[in-house]
Short mmCIF file of C-alpha atoms and ligand atoms in Angstrom, two decimals:
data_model
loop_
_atom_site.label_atom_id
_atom_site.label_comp_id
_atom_site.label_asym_id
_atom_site.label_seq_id
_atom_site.Cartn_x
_atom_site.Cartn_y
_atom_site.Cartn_z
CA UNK A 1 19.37 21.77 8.00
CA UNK A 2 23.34 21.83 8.06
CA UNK A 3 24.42 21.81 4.67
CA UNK A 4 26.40 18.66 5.05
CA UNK A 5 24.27 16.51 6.99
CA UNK A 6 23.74 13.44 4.47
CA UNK A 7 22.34 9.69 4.75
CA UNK A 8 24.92 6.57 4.94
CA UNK A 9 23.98 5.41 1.12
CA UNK A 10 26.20 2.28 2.02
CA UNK A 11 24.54 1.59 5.11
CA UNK A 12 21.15 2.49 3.55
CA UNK A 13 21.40 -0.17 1.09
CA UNK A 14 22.74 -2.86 2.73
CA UNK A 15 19.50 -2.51 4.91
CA UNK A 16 17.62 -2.64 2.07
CA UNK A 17 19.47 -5.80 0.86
CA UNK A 18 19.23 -7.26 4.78
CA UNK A 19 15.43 -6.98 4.70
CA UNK A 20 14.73 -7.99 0.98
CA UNK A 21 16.38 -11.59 1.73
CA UNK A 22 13.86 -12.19 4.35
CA UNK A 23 10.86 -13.61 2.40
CA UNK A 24 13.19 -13.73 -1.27
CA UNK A 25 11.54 -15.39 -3.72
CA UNK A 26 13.36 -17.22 -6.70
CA UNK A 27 12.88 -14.78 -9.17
CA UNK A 28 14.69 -12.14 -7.17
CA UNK A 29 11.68 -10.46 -5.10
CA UNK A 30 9.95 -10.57 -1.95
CA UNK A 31 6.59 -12.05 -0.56
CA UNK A 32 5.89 -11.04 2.85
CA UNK A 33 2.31 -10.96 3.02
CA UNK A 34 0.72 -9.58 5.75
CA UNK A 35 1.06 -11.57 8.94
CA UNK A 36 2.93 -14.47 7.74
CA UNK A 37 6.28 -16.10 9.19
CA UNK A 38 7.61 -13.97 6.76
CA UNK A 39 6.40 -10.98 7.69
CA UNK A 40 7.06 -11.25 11.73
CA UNK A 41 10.41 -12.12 10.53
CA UNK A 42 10.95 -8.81 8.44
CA UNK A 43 9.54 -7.61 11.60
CA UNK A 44 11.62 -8.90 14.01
CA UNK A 45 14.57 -7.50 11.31
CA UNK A 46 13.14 -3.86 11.70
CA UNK A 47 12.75 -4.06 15.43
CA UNK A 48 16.31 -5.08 15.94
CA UNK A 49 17.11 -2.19 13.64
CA UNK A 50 15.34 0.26 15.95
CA UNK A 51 16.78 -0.90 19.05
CA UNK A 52 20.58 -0.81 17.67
CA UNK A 53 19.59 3.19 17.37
CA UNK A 54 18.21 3.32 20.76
CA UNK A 55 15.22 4.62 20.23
CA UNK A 56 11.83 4.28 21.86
CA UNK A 57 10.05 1.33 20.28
CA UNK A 58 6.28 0.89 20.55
CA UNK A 59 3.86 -1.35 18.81
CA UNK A 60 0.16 -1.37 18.83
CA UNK A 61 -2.93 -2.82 19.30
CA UNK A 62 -2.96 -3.42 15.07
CA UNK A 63 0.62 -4.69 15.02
CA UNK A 64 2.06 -0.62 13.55
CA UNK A 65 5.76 -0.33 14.99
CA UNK A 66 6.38 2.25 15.79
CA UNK A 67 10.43 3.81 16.62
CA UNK A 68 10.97 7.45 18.23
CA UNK A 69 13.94 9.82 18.12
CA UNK A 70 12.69 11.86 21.35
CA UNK A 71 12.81 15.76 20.51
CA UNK A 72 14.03 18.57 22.95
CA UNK A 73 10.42 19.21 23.45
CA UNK A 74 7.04 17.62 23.73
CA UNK A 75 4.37 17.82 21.15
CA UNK A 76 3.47 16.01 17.35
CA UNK A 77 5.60 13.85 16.04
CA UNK A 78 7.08 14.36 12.74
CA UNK A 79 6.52 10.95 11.37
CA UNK A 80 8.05 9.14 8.12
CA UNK A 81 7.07 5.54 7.29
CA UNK A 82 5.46 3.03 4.83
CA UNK A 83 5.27 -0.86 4.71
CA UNK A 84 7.13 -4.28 4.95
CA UNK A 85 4.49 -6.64 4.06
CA UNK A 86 3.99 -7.06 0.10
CA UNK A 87 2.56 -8.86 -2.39
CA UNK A 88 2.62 -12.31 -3.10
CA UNK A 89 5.11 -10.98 -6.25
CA UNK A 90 6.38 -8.62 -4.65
CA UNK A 91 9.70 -6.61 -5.27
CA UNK A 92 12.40 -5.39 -2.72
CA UNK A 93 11.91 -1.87 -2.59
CA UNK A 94 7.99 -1.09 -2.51
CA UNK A 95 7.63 -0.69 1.03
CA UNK A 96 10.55 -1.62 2.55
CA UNK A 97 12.32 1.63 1.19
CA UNK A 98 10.39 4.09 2.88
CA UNK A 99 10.52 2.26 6.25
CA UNK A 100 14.63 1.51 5.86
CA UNK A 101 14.88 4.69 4.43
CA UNK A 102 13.10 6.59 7.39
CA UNK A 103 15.48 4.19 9.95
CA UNK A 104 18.50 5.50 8.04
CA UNK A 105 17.28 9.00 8.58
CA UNK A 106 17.49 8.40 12.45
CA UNK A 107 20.44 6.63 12.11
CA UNK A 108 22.21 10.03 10.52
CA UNK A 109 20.55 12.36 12.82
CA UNK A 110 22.31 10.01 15.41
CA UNK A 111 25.77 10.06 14.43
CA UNK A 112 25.63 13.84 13.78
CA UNK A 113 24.68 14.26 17.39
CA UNK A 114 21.44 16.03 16.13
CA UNK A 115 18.44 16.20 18.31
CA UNK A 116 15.36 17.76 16.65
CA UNK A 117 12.90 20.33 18.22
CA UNK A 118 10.20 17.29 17.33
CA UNK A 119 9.90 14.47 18.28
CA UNK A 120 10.92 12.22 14.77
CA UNK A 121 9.68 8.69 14.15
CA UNK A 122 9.52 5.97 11.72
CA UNK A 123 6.93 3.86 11.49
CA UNK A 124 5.98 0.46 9.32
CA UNK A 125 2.28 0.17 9.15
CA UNK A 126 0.04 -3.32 9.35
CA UNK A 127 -1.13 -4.79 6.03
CA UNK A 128 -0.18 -1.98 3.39
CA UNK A 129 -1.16 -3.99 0.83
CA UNK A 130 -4.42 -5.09 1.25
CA UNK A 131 -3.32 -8.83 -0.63
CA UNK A 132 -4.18 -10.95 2.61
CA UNK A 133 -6.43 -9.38 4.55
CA UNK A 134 -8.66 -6.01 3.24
CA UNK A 135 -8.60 -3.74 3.30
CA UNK A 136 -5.17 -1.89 1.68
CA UNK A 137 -3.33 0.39 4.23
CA UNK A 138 -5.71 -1.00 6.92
CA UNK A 139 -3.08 -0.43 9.35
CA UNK A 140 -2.50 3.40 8.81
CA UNK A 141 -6.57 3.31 8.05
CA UNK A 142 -6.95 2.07 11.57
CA UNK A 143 -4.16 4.23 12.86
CA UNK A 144 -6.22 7.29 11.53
CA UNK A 145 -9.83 6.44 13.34
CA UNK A 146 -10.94 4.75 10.05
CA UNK A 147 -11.41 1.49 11.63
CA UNK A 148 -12.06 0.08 14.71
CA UNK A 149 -9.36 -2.46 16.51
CA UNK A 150 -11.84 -4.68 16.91
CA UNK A 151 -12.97 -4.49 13.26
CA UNK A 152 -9.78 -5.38 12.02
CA UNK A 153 -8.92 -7.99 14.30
CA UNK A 154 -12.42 -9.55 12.69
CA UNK A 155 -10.94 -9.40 9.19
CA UNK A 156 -10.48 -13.15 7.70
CA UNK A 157 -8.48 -13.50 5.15
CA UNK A 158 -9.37 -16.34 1.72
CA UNK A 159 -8.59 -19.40 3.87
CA UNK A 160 -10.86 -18.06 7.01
CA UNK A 161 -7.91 -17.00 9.21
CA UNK A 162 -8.29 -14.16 11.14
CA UNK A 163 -6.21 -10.92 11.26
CA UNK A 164 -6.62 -10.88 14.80
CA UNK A 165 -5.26 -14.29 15.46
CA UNK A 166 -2.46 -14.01 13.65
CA UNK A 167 -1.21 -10.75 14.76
CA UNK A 168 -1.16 -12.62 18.15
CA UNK A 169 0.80 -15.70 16.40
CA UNK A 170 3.43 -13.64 15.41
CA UNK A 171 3.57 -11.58 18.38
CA UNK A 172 2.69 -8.47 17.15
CA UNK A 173 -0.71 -7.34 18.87
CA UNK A 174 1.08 -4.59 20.54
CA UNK A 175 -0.47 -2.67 24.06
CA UNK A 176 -0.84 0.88 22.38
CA UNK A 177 -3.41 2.36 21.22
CA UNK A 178 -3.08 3.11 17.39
CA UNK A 179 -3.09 6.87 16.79
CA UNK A 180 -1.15 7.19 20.13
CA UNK A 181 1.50 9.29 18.74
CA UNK A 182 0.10 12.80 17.78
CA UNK A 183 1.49 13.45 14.40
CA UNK A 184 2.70 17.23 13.27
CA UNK A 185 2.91 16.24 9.77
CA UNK A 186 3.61 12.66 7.89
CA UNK A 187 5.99 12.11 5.00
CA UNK A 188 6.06 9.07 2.78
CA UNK A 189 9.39 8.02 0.64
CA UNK A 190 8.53 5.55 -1.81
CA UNK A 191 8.96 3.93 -5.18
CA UNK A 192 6.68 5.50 -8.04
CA UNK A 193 5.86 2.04 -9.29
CA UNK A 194 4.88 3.34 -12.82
CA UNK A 195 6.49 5.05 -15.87
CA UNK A 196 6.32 8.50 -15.27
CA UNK A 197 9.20 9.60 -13.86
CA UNK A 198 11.58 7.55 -15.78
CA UNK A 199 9.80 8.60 -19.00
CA UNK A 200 10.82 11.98 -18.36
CA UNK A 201 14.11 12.00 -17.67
CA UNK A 202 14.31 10.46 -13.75
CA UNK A 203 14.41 12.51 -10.71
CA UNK A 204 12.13 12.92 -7.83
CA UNK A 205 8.16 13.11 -7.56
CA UNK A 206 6.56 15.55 -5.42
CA UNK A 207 3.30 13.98 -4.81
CA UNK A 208 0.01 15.82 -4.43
CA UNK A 209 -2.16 12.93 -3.93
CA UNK A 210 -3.12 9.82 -4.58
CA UNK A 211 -6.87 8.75 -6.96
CA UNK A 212 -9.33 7.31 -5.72
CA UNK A 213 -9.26 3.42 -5.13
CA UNK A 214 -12.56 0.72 -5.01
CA UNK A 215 -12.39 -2.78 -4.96
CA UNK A 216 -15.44 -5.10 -5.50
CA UNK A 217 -15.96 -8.59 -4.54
CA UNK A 218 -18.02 -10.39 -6.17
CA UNK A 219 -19.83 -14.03 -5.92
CA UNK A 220 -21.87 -15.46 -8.88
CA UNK A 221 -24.07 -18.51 -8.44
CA UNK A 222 -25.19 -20.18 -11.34
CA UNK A 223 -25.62 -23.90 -11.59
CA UNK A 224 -23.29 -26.81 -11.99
CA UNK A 225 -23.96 -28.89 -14.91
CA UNK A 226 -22.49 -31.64 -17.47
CA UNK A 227 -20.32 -29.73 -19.75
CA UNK A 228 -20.99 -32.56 -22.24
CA UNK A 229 -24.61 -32.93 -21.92
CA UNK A 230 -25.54 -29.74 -21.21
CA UNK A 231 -27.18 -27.48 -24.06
CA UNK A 232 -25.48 -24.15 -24.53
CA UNK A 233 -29.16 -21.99 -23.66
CA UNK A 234 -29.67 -24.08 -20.85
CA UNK A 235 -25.98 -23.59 -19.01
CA UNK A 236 -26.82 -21.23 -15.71
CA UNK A 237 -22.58 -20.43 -15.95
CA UNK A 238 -20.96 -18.01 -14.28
CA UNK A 239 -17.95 -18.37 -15.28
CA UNK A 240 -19.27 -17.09 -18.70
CA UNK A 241 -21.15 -14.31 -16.71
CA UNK A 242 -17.71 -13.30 -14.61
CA UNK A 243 -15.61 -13.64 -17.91
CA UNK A 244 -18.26 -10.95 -19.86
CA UNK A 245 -18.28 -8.40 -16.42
CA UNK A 246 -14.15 -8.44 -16.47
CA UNK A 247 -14.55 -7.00 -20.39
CA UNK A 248 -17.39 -4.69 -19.60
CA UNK A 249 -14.91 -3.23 -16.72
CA UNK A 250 -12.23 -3.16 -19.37
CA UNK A 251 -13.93 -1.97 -21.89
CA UNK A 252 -15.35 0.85 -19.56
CA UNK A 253 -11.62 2.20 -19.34
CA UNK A 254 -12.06 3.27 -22.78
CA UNK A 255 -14.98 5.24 -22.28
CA UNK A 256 -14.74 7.07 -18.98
CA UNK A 257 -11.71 9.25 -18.44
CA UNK A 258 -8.55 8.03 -16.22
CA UNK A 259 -10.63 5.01 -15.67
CA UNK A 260 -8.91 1.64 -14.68
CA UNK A 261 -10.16 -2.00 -13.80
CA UNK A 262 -8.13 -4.70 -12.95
CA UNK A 263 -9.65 -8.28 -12.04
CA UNK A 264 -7.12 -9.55 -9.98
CA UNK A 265 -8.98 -12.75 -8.32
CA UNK A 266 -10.95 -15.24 -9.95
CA UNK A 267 -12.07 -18.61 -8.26
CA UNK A 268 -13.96 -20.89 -9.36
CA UNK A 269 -15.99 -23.96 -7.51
CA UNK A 270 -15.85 -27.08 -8.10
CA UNK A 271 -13.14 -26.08 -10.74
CA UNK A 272 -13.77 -28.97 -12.50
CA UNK A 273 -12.65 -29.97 -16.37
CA UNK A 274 -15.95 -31.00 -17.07
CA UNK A 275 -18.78 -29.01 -14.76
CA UNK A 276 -20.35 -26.12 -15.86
CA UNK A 277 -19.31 -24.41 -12.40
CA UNK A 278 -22.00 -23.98 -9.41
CA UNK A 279 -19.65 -20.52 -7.94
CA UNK A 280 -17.45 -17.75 -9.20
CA UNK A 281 -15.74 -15.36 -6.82
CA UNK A 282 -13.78 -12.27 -8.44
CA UNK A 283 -12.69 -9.35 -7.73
CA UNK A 284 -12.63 -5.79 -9.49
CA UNK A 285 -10.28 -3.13 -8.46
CA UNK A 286 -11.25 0.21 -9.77
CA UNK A 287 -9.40 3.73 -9.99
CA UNK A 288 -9.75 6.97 -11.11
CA UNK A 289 -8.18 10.31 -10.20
CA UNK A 290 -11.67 11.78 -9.88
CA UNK A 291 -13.98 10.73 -7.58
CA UNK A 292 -17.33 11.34 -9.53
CA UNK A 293 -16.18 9.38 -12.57
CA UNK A 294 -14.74 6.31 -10.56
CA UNK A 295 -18.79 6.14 -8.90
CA UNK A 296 -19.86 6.41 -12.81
CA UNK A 297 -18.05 3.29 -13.43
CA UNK A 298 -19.12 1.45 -10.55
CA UNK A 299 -22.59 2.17 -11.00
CA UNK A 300 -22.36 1.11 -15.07
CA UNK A 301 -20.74 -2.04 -13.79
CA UNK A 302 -23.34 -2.85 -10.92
CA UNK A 303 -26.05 -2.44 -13.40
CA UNK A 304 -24.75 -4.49 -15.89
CA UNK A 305 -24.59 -7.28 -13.63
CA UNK A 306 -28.19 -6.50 -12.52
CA UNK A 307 -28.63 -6.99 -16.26
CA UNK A 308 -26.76 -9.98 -16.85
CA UNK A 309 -28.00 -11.43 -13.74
CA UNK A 310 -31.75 -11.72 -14.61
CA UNK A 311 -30.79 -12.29 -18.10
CA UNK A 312 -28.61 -15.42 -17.58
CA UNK A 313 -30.41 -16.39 -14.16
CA UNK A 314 -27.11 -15.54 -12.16
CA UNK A 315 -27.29 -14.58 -9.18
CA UNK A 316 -24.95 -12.01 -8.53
CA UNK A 317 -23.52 -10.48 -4.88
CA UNK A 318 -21.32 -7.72 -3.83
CA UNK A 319 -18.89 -7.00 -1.51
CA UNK A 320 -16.80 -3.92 -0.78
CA UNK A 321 -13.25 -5.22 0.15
CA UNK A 322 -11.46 -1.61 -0.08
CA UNK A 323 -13.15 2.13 -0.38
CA UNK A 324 -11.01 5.48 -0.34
CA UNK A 325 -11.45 8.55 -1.97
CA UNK A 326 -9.32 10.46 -4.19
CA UNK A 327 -6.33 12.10 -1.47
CA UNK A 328 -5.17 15.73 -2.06
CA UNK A 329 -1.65 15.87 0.01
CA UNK A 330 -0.84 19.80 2.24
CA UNK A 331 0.70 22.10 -0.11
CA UNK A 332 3.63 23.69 2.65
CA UNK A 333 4.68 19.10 2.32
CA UNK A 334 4.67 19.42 -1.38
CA UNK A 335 6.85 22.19 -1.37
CA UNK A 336 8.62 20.95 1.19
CA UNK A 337 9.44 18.35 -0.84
CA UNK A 338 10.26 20.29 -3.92
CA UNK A 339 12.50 22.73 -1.91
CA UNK A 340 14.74 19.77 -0.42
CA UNK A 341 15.14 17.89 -4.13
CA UNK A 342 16.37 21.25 -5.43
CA UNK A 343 18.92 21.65 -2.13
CA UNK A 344 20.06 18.85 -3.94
CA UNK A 345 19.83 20.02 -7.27
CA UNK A 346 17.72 17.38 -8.41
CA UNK A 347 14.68 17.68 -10.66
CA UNK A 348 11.20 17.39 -9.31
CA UNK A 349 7.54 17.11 -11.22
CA UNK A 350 4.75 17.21 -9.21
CA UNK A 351 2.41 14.36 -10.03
CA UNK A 352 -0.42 11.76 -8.44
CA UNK A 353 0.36 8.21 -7.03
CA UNK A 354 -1.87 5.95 -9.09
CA UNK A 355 -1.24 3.80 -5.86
CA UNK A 356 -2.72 3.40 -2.56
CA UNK A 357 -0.23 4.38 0.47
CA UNK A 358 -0.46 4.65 3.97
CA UNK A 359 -0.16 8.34 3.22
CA UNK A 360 -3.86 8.27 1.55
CA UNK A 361 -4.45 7.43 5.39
CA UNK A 362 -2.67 9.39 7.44
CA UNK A 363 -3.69 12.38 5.38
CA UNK A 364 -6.85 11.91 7.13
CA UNK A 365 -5.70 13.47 10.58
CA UNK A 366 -1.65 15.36 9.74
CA UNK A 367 -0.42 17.72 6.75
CA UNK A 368 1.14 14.87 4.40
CA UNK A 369 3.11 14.47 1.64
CA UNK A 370 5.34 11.45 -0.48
CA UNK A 371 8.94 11.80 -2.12
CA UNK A 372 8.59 8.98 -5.05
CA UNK A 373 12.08 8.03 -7.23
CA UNK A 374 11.86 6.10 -10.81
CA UNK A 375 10.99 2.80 -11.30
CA UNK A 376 13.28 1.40 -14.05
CA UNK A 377 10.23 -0.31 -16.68
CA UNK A 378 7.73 1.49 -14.33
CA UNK A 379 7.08 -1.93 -13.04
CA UNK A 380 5.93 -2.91 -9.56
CA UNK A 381 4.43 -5.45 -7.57
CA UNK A 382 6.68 -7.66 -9.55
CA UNK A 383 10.06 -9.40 -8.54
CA UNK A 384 11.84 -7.67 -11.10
CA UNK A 385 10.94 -3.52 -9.38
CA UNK A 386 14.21 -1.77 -9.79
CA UNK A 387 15.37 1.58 -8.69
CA UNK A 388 19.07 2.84 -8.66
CA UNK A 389 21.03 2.76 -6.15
CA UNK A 390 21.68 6.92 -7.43
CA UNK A 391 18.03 7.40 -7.07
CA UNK A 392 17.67 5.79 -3.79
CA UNK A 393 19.97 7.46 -1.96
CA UNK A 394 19.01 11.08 -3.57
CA UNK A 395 15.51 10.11 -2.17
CA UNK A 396 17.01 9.15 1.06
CA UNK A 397 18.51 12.88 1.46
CA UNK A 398 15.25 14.67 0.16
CA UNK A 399 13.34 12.48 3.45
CA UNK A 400 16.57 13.60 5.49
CA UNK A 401 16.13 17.36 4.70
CA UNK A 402 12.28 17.59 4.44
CA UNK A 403 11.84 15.30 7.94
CA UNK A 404 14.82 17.52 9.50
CA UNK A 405 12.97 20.98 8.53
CA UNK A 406 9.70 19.61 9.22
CA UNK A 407 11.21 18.49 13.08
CA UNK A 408 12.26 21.61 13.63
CA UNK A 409 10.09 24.19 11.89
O1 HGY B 1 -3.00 -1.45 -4.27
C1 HGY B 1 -2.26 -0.50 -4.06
O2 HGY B 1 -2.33 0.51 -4.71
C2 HGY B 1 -1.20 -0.58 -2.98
O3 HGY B 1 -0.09 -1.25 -3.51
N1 HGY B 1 -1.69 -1.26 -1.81
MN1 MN B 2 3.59 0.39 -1.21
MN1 MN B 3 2.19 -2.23 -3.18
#
């Protein structure tokens, strides 16, 4: 890559700035969730972006957009993207910076004159996050041949809306196929969203993969009931029942290595003051680096409910919302990666994303890699994620050089 060729940090993060006050929330963050008003509006932002650089838009079937720097010669794309949608506390960077980031990255290429050998594109993917419709990174999952169109477009999200009919609200059920850009390799610029690399001293993560990710729904019927009247051993209550699974996931965390559970949903029917409730619906999301240990704690926690369930006459369903195993990324990426932060004399660990990404995806079917920066507090999917504007821009240059190299290898 010339030597000098550099991203617009100014122009970088005044993008970033431009897209995080569509959806702003009060405390200083972003909720865009999949789909919404919100959403088509970051949407309509980033498509507006693409055709000020001219390039070749295209949007598909799942609502992916898609923009194209055309290369001197035909073949696979070199492809860098990510997300706009969040979650309902979202922050202004997860996402968004790998998508503005990858449009800034045309954007140089452009005003240096540069054409690539490759064909180099930028591309925001359909429902990263999984917190409206499920599941995660469904549209780089369907972009990959995980999922049918159809299939998706049948999702239904907690008030019975479907995916499908609200891609077409918003405008965004696109006439390509998804997959219809053959990729040569796929490279992911986000936040870290955790402590890591700020614990050690900042600088950039060269990821080589990402654990593996399940998340349960599940309903628990018991029966509703006077909460006055009702003797203690002869409450059928799931609440009680969905209250002792959440600590037996916790407490599971403790026992099986790199183990994590989160239960992120509860609901609870008739939610009531005063009934014993009829209906609990929760949700477990649970992690692990390896793959054999994250089906150890999903079977200890299915059986425990089978326990629980004949025990306290529960019944007890499941239903898999999300399912993806752990994601080794292509060496020659990693070290991509590593060789562009130290062109810029940066540091670089190599390290896991204890999140999902659209990378965990498109891993599936191109050699793939992510470039993560600190997050100040290692916080995330909160309104108060923070990265520097140093940070940001050094990450900007490592997508630069490794997407430039990668174009024209
Ligand atoms: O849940 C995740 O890891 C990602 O933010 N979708
Ligand atoms: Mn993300
Ligand atoms: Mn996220």
């Amino acid at each position: 890559m010339s030597t000098n060729l550099r991203i617009d940090g100014a122009r970088l993060t005044a993008r970033l700035a431009e897209l995080a006050a569509i959806g702003a929330t009060p405390e200083g963050g972003c909720r865009r969730l999949a789909l919404t008003d919100e959403d088509r509006q970051g949407r309509d932002w980033l498509v507006n972006q693409l055709e000020g650089l001219g390039l070749d838009i295209r949007i598909d079937a799942i609502g992916n957009i898609v923009g194209i720097l055309k290369g001197q010669e035909d073949g696979p794309a070199v492809i860098m993207g990510s997300h706009i949608d969040t979650v309902g506390t979202g922050g202004r960077y997860d996402g968004a910076l790998g998508v503005v980031a990858g449009v800034e990255v045309l954007a140089a290429l452009r005003d240096a004159g540069l054409v690539p050998k490759r064909d180099l594109a930028v591309i925001a993917f359909t429902n990263e996050e999984g917190a409206r419709f499920h599941p995660d990174m469904l549209g780089s999952y369907v972009w990959a041949g995980g999922m049918s169109v159809a299939a998706a477009h049948a999702e239904v999200d907690s008030d019975g809306v479907g995916l499908g009919a609200e891609l077409k609200r918003i405008g965004y059920e696109g006439a390509e196929q998804p997959g219809f850009l053959p990729a040569h390799a796929y490279l992911e610029y986000h936040i870290e969203q955790g402590p890591v690399l700020e614990n050690e001293g900042g600088g950039i993560g060269a990821v080589t993969g990402i654990q593996a990710i399940v998340w349960l729904e599940l309903t628990l019927k018991g029966r509703p009931s006077h909460a006055g009247t009702t003797p203690m051993a002869y409450r059928k209550d799931p609440g009680l029942a969905a209250a002792r699974i959440a600590i037996f996931a916790n407490e599971l965390t403790k026992t099986i290595p790199g183990q994590l559970a989160n239960m992120g949903v509860i609901r609870v029917q008739p939610a009531n003051v005063n009934v014993v409730p009829e209906t609990v619906t929760m949700t477990l999301d649970l992690r692990n680096p390896d793959d054999a240990s994250l089906a150890r704690a999903e079977e200890a926690v299915r059986s425990f409910c089978a326990e629980l369930s004949v025990r306290d006459d529960i019944a007890i369903s499941f239903r898999d919302l999300a399912r993806f195993p752990a994601t080794p990324f292509a060496e020659p990426l990693i070290a991509e990666v590593e060789r562009s932060a130290a062109e810029f004399g940066l540091p670089v660990r190599r390290m896991i994303s204890g999140a999902g990404h659209d990378a965990q995806m498109m891993s599936r079917i191109c050699p793939t890699a992510m470039i993560f920066i600190p997050s100040i507090g290692g916080l995330s999917h909160n309104p108060a994620e923070f990265s520097t504007e140093d940070d940001i821009v050094a990450g900007a240059n490592v997508l630069l050089s490794a997407a430039w190299r990668l174009a024209n290898a």
